[in-house]
PDB file of C-alpha atoms in Angstrom:
ATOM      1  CA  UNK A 173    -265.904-146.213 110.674  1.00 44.00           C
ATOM      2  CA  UNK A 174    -266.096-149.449 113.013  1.00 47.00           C
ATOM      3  CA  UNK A 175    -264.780-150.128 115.746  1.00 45.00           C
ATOM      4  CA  UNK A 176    -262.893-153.319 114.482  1.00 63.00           C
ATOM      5  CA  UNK A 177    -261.882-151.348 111.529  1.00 60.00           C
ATOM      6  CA  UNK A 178    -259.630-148.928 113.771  1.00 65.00           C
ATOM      7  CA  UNK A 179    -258.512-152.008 115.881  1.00 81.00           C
ATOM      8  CA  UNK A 180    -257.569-153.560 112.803  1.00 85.00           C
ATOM      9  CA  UNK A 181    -255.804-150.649 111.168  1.00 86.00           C
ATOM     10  CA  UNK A 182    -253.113-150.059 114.466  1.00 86.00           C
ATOM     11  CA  UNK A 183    -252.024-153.595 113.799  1.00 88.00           C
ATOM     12  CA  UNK A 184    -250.875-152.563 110.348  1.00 90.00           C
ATOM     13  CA  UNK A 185    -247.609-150.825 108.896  1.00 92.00           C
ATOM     14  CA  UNK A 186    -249.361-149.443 106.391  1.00 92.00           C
ATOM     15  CA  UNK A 187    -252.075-147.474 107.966  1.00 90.00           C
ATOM     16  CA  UNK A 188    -250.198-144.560 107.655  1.00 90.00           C
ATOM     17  CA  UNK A 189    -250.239-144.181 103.517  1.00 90.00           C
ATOM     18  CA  UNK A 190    -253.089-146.033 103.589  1.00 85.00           C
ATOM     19  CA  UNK A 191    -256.615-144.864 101.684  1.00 83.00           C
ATOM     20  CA  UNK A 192    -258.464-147.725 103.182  1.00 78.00           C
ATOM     21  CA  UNK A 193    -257.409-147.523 106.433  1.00 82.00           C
ATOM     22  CA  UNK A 194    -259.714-147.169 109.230  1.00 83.00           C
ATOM     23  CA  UNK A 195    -262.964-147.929 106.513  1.00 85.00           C
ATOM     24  CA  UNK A 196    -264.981-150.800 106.569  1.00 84.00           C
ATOM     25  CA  UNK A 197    -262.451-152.872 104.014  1.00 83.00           C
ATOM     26  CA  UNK A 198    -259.659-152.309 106.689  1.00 89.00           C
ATOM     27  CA  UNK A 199    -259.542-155.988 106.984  1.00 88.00           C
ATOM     28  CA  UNK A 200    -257.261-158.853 108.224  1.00 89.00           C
ATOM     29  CA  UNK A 201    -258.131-160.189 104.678  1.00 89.00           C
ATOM     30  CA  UNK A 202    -256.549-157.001 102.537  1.00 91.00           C
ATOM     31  CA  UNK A 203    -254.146-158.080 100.400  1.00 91.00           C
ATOM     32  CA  UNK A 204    -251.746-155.598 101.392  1.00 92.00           C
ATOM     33  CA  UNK A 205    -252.005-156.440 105.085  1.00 92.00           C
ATOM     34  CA  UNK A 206    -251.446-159.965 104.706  1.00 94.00           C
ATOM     35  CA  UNK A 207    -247.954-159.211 101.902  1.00 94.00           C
ATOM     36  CA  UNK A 208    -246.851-157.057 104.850  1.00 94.00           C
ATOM     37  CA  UNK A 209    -247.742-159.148 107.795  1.00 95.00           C
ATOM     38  CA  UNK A 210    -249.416-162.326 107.034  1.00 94.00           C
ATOM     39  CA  UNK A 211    -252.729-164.211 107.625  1.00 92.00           C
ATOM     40  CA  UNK A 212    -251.080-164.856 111.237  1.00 91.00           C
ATOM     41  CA  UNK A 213    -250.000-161.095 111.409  1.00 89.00           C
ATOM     42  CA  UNK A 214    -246.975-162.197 112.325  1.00 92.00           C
ATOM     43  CA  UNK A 215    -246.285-163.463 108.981  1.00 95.00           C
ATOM     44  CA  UNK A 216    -245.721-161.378 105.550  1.00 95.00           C
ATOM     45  CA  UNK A 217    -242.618-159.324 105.051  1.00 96.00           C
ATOM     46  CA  UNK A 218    -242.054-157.590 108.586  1.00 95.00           C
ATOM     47  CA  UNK A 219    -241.978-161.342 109.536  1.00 95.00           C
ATOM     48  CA  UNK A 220    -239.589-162.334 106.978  1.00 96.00           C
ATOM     49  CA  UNK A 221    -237.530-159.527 108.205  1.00 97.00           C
ATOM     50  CA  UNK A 222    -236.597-160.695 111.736  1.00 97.00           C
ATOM     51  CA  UNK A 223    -237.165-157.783 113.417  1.00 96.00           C
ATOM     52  CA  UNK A 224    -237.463-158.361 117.626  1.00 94.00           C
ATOM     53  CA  UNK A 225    -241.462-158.897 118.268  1.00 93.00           C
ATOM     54  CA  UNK A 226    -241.780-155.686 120.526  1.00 94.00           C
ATOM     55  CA  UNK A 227    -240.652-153.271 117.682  1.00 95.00           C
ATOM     56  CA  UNK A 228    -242.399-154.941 114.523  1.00 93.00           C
ATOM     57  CA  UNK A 229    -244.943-151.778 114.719  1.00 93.00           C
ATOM     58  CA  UNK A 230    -242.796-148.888 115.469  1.00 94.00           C
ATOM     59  CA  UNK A 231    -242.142-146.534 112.849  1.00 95.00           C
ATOM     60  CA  UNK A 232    -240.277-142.766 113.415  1.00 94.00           C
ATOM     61  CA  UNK A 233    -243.375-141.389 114.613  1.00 92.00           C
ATOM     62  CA  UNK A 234    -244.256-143.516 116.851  1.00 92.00           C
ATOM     63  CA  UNK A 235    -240.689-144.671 118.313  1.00 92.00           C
ATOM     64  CA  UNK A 236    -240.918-144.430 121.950  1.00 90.00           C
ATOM     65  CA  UNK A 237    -237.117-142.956 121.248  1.00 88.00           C
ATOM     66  CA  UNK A 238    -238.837-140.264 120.127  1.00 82.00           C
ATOM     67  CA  UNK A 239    -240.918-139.116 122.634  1.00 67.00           C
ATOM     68  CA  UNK A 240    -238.132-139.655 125.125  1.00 58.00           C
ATOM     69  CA  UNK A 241    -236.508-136.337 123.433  1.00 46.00           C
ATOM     70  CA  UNK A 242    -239.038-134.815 125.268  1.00 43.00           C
ATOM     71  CA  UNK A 243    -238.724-136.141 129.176  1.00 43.00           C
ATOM     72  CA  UNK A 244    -236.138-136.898 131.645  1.00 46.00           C
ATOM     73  CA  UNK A 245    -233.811-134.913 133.113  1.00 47.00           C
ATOM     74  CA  UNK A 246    -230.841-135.232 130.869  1.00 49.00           C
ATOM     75  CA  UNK A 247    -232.177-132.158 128.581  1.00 50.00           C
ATOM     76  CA  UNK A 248    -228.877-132.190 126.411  1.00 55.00           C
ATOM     77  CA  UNK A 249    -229.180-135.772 125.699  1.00 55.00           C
ATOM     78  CA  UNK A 250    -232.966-135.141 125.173  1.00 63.00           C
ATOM     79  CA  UNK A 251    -232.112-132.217 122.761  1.00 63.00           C
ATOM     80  CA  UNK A 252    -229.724-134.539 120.775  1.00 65.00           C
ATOM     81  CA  UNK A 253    -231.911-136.668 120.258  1.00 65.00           C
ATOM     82  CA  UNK A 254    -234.271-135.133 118.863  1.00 67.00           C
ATOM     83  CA  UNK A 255    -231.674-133.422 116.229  1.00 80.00           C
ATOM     84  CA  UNK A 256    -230.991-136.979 115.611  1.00 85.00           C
ATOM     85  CA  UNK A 257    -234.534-137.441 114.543  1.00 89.00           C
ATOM     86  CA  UNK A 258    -234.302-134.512 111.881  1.00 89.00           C
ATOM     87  CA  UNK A 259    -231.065-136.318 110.507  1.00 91.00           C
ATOM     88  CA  UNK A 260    -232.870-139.649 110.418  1.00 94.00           C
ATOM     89  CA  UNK A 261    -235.994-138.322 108.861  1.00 94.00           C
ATOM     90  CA  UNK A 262    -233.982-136.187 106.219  1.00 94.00           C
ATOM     91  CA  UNK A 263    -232.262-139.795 105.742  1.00 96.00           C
ATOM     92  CA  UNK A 264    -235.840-141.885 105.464  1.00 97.00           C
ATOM     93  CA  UNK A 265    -236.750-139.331 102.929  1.00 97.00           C
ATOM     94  CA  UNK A 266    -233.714-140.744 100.701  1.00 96.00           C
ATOM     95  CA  UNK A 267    -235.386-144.593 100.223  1.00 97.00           C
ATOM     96  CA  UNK A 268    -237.460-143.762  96.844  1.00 96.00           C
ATOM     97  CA  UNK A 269    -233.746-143.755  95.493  1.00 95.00           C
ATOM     98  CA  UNK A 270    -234.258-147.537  95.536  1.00 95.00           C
ATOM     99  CA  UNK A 271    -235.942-147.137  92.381  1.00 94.00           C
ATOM    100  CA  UNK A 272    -233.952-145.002  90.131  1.00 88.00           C
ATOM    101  CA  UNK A 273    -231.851-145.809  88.057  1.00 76.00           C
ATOM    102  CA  UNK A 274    -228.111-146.192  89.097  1.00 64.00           C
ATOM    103  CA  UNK A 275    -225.860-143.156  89.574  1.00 57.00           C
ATOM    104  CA  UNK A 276    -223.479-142.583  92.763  1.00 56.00           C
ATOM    105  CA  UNK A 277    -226.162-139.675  93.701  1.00 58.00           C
ATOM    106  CA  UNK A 278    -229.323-141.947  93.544  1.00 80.00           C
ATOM    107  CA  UNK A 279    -227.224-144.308  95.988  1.00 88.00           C
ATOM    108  CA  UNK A 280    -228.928-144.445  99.668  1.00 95.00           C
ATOM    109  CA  UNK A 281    -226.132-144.185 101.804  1.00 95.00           C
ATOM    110  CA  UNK A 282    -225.866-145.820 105.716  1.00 96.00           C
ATOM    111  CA  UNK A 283    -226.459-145.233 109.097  1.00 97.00           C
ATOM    112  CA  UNK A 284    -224.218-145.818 112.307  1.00 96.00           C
ATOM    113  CA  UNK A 285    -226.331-144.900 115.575  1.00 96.00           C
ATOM    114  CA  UNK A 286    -223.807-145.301 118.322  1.00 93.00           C
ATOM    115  CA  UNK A 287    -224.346-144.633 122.371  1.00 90.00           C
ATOM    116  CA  UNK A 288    -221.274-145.527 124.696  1.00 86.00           C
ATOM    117  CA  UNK A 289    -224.842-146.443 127.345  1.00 83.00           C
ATOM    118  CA  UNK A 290    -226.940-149.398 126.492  1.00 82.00           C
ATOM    119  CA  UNK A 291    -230.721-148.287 126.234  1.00 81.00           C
ATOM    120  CA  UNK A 292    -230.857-144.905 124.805  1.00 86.00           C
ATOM    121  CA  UNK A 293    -232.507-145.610 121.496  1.00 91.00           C
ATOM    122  CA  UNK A 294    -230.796-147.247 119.305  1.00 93.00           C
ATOM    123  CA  UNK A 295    -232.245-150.575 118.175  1.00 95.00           C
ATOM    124  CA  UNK A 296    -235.780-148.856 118.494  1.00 95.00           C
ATOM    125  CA  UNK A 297    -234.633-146.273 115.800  1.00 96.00           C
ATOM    126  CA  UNK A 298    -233.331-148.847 113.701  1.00 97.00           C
ATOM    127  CA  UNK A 299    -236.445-150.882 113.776  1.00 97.00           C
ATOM    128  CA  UNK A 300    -237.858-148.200 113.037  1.00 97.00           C
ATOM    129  CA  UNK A 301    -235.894-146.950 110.252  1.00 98.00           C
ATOM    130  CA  UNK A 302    -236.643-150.516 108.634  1.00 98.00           C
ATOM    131  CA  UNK A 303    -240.227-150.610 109.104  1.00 98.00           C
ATOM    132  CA  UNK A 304    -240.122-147.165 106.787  1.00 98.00           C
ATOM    133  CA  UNK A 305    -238.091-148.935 104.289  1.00 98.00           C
ATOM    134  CA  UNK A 306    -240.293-151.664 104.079  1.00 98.00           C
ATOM    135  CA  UNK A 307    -243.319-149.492 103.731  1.00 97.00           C
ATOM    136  CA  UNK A 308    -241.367-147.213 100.870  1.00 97.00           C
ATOM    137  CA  UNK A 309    -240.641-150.523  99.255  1.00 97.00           C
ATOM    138  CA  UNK A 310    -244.015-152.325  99.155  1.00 97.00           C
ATOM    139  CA  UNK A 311    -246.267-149.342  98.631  1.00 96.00           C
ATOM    140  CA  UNK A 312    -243.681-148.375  95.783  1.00 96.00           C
ATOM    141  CA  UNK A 313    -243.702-151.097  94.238  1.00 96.00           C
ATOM    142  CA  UNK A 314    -247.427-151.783  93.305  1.00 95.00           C
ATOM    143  CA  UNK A 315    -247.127-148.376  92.340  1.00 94.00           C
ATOM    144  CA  UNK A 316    -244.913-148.813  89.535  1.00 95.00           C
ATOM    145  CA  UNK A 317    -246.566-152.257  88.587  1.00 96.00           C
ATOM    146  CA  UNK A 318    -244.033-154.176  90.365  1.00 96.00           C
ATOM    147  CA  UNK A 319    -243.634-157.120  92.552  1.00 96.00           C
ATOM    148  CA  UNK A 320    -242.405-156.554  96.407  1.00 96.00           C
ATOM    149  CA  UNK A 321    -239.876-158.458  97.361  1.00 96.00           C
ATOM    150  CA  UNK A 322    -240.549-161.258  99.637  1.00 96.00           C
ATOM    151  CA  UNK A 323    -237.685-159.900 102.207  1.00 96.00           C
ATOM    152  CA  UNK A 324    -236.339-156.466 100.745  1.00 97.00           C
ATOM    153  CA  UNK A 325    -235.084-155.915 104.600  1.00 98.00           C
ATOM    154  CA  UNK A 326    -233.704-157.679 107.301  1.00 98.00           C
ATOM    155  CA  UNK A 327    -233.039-157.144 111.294  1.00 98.00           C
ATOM    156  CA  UNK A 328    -229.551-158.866 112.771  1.00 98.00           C
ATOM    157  CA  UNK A 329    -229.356-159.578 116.158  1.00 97.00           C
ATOM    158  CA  UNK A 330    -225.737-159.690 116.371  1.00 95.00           C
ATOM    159  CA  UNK A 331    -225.749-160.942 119.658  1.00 93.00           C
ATOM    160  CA  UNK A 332    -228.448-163.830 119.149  1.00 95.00           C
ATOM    161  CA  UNK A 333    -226.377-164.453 115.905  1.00 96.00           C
ATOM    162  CA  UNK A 334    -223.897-165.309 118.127  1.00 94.00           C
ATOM    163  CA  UNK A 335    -225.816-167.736 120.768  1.00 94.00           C
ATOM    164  CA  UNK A 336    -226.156-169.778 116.917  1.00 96.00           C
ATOM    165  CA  UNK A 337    -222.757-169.697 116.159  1.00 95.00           C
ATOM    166  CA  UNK A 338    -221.619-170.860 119.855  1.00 93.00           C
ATOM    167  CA  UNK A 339    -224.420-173.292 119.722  1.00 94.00           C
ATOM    168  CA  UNK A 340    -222.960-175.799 117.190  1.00 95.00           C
ATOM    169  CA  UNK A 341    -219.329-174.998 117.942  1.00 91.00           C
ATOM    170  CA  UNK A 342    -219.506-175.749 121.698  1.00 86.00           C
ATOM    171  CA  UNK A 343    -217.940-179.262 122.663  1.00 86.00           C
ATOM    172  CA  UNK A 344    -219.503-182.298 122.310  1.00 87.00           C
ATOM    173  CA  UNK A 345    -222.491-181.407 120.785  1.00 90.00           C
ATOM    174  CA  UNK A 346    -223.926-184.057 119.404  1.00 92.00           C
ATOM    175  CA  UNK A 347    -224.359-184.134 115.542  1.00 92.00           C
ATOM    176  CA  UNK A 348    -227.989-183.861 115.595  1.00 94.00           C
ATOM    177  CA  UNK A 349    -228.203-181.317 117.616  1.00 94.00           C
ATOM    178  CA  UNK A 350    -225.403-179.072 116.120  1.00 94.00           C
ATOM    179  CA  UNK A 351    -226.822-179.952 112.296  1.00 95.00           C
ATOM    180  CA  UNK A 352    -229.972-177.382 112.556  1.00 96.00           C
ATOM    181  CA  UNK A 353    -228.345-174.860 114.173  1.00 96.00           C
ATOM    182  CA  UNK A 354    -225.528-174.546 111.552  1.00 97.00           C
ATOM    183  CA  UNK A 355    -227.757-174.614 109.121  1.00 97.00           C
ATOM    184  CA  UNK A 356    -229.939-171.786 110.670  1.00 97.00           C
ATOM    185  CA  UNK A 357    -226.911-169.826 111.236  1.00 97.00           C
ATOM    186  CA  UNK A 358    -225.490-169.633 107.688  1.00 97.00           C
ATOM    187  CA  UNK A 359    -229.493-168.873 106.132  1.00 98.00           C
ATOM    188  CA  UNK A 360    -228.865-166.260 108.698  1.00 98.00           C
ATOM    189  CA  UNK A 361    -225.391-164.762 107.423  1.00 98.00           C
ATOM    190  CA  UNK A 362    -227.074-165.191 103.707  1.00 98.00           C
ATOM    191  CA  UNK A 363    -230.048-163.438 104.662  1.00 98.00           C
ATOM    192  CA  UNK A 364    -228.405-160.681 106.390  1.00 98.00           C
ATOM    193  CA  UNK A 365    -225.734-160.356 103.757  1.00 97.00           C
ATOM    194  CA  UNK A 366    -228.151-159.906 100.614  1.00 97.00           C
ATOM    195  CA  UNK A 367    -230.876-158.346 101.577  1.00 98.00           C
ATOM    196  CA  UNK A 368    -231.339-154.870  99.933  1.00 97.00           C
ATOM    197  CA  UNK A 369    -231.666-153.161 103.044  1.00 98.00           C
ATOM    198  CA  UNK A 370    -230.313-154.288 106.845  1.00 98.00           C
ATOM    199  CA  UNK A 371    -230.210-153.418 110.164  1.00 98.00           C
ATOM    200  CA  UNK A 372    -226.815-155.119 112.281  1.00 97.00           C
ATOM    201  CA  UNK A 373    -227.447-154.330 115.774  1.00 96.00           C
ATOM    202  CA  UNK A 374    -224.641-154.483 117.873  1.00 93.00           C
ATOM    203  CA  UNK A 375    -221.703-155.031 116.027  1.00 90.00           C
ATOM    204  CA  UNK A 376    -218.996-154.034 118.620  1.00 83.00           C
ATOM    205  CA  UNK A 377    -218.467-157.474 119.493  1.00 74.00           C
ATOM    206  CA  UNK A 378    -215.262-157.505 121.239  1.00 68.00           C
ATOM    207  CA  UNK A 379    -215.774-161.170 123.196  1.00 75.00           C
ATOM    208  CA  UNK A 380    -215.857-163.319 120.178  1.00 77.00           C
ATOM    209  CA  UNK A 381    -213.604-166.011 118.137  1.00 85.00           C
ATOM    210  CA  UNK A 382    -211.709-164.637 115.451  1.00 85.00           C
ATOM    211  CA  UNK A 383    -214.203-167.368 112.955  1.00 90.00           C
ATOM    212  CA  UNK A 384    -217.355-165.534 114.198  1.00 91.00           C
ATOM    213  CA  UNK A 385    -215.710-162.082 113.572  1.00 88.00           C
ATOM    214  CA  UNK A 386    -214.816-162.747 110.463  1.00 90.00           C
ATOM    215  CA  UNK A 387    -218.435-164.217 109.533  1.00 93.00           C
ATOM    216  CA  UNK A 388    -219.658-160.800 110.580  1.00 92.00           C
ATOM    217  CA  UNK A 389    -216.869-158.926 109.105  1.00 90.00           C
ATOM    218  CA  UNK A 390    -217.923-161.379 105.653  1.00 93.00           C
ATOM    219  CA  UNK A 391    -221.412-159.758 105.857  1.00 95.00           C
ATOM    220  CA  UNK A 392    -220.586-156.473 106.881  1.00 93.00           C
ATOM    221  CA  UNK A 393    -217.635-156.405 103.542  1.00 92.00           C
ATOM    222  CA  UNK A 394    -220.212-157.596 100.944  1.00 95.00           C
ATOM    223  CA  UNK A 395    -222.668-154.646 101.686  1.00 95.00           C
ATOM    224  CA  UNK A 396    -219.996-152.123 101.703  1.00 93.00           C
ATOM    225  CA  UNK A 397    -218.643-153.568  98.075  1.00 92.00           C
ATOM    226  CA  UNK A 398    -222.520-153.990  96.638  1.00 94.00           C
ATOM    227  CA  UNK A 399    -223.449-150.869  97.762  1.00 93.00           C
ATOM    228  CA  UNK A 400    -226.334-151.954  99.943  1.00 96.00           C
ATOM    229  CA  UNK A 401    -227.717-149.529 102.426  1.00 97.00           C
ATOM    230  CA  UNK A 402    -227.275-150.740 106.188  1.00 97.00           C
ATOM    231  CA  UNK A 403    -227.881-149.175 109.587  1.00 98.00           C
ATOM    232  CA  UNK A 404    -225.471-150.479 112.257  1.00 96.00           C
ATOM    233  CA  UNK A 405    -226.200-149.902 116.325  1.00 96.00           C
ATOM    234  CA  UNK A 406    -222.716-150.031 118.152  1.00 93.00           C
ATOM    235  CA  UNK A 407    -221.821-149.052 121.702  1.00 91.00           C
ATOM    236  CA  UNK A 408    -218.354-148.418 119.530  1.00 90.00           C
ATOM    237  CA  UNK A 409    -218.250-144.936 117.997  1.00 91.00           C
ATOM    238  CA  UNK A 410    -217.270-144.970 114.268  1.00 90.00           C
ATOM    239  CA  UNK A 411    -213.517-143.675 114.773  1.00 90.00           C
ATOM    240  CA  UNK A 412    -212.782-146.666 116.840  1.00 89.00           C
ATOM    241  CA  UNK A 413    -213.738-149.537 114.818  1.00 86.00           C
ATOM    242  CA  UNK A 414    -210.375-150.367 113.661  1.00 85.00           C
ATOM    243  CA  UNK A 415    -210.623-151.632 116.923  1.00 82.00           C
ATOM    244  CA  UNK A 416    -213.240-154.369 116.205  1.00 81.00           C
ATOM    245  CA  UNK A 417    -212.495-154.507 112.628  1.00 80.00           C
ATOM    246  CA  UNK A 418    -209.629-154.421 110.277  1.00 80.00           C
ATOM    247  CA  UNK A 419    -208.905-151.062 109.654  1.00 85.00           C
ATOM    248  CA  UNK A 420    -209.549-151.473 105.601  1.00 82.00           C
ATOM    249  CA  UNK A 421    -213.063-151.951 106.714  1.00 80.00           C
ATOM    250  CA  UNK A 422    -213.542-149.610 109.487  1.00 85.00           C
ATOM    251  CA  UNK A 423    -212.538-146.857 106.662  1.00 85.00           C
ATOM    252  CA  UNK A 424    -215.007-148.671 104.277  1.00 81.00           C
ATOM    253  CA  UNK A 425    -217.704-148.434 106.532  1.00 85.00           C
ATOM    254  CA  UNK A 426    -217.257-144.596 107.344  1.00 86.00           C
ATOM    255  CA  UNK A 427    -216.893-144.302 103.569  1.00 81.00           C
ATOM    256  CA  UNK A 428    -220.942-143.705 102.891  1.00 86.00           C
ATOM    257  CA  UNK A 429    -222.024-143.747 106.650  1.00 93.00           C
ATOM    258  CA  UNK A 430    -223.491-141.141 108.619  1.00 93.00           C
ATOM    259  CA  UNK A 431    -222.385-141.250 112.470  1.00 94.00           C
ATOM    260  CA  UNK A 432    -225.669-140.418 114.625  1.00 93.00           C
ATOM    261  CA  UNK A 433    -224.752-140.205 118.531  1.00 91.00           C
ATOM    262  CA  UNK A 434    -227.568-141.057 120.806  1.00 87.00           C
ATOM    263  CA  UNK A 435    -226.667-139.696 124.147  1.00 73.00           C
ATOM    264  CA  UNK A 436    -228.457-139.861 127.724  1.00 57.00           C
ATOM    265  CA  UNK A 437    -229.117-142.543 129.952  1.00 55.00           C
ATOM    266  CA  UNK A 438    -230.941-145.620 129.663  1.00 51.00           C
ATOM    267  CA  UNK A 439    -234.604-145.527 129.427  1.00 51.00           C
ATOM    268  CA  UNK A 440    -235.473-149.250 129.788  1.00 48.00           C
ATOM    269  CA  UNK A 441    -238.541-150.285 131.769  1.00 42.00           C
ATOM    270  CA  UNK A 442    -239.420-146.595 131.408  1.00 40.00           C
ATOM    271  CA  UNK A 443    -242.341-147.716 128.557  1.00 42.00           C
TER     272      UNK A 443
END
């Protein structure tokens, strides 16, 4: 083992299931590395996936919202969230399913982490949670002979989603300035809306335009109907989203979702 062979091998997803991890051909120039991250390593299909820089090499074992089940002083939030962990792991264990064949019990259902506190875990898990779905996708692939998808998950940023959307429908923004912007907001909406597997984080939007609602409730609609697995972070809890939502879709959502409550205070800056 060399040195720049470990080095190499933490800045890859796929270390983990990896045989040639850690060896001598643990290379920036493995195939595999580069389809999951790129020549740049910022590249390849995490990149294609949007997911926030700071979490693009968290998985559930090394979430730092995991090891926070074990500190602080809020022991019943701790103790949560650890049971949240089993839940989520029990749920991970479910995305092989993207490979059989049809059949309401080979469907992978959804995930709605929810915290009334901002910082106690929830976009970290979710990250997470897509980085393992990513890594069940690629590494299952090749193993049945097929081609990985060149963006088989993607992260929303509801909020940034937003900053587009106010971008080119403030007033008096000039033409070529509002052009890009609209046009990177709908590749956003199609990305988000198709992709086989998505994270929405933070989708109790309450300050918004009933136009950019419904653009979200558009996305959030055509995953229910397809059937497409999604987690969702929300500072809403599940029985409330009528609130944010027509009600025909709140009940859609809770439909095939599983409600995970992520309690405690916030642990930002705490890393």
């Amino acid at each position: 083992m060399t040195e720049s062979a470990t080095q190499h091998s933490r800045k890859c997803l796929l270390s983990g299931v990896c045989t040639l991890a850690n060896t001598a051909n643990c290379t920036p120039l493995c195939a595999s590395y580069i389809g999951m991250h790129g020549i740049s390593g910022v590249g390849g299909r995490m990149g294609s996936a949007n997911v926030p820089a700071e979490y693009r090499m968290l998985t559930l074992a090394t979430s730092p919202a995991r090891e926070a089940q074990a500190i602080g002083p809020d022991n019943e939030g701790c103790a949560r969230l650890y049971r949240a962990y089993n839940v989520i792991e029990r749920y991970v264990a479910t995305f092989p399913r993207m490979f059989a064949e049809g059949g309401e019990g080979q469907r992978i259902k959804s995930l709605y982490l929810y915290s009334a506190e901002p910082g106690t875990g929830k976009t970290t898990t979710a990250a997470a949670i897509l980085a393992e779905f990513l890594i069940v996708h690629y590494v299952g692939s090749l193993r049945r002979g097929l081609t990985p998808a060149e963006r088989p998950a993607y992260f929303l940023d509801v909020n940034a989603w937003q900053t587009l959307y106010n971008g080119f429908n403030r007033s008096n923004v000039p033409q070529a300035t509002a052009e890009p912007i609209a046009a990177e907001y709908y590749a956003v909406e199609e990305r988000a809306k198709t992709s086989a597997f998505a994270v929405l984080d933070d989708i109790g939007v309450r300050s918004a335009t009933e136009a950019f609602r419904a653009d979200l409730h558009g996305i959030i609609n055509y995953r229910v109907a397809n059937g497409l697995p999604t987690v969702y972070t929300s500072n809403v809890p599940m029985a409330e989203l009528s609130s944010v939502f027509d009600a025909r879709l709140a009940d859609r959502i809770r439909d095939m979702t599983a409600e995970i409550e992520f309690s405690g205070q916030s642990r930002r800056g705490m890393r």
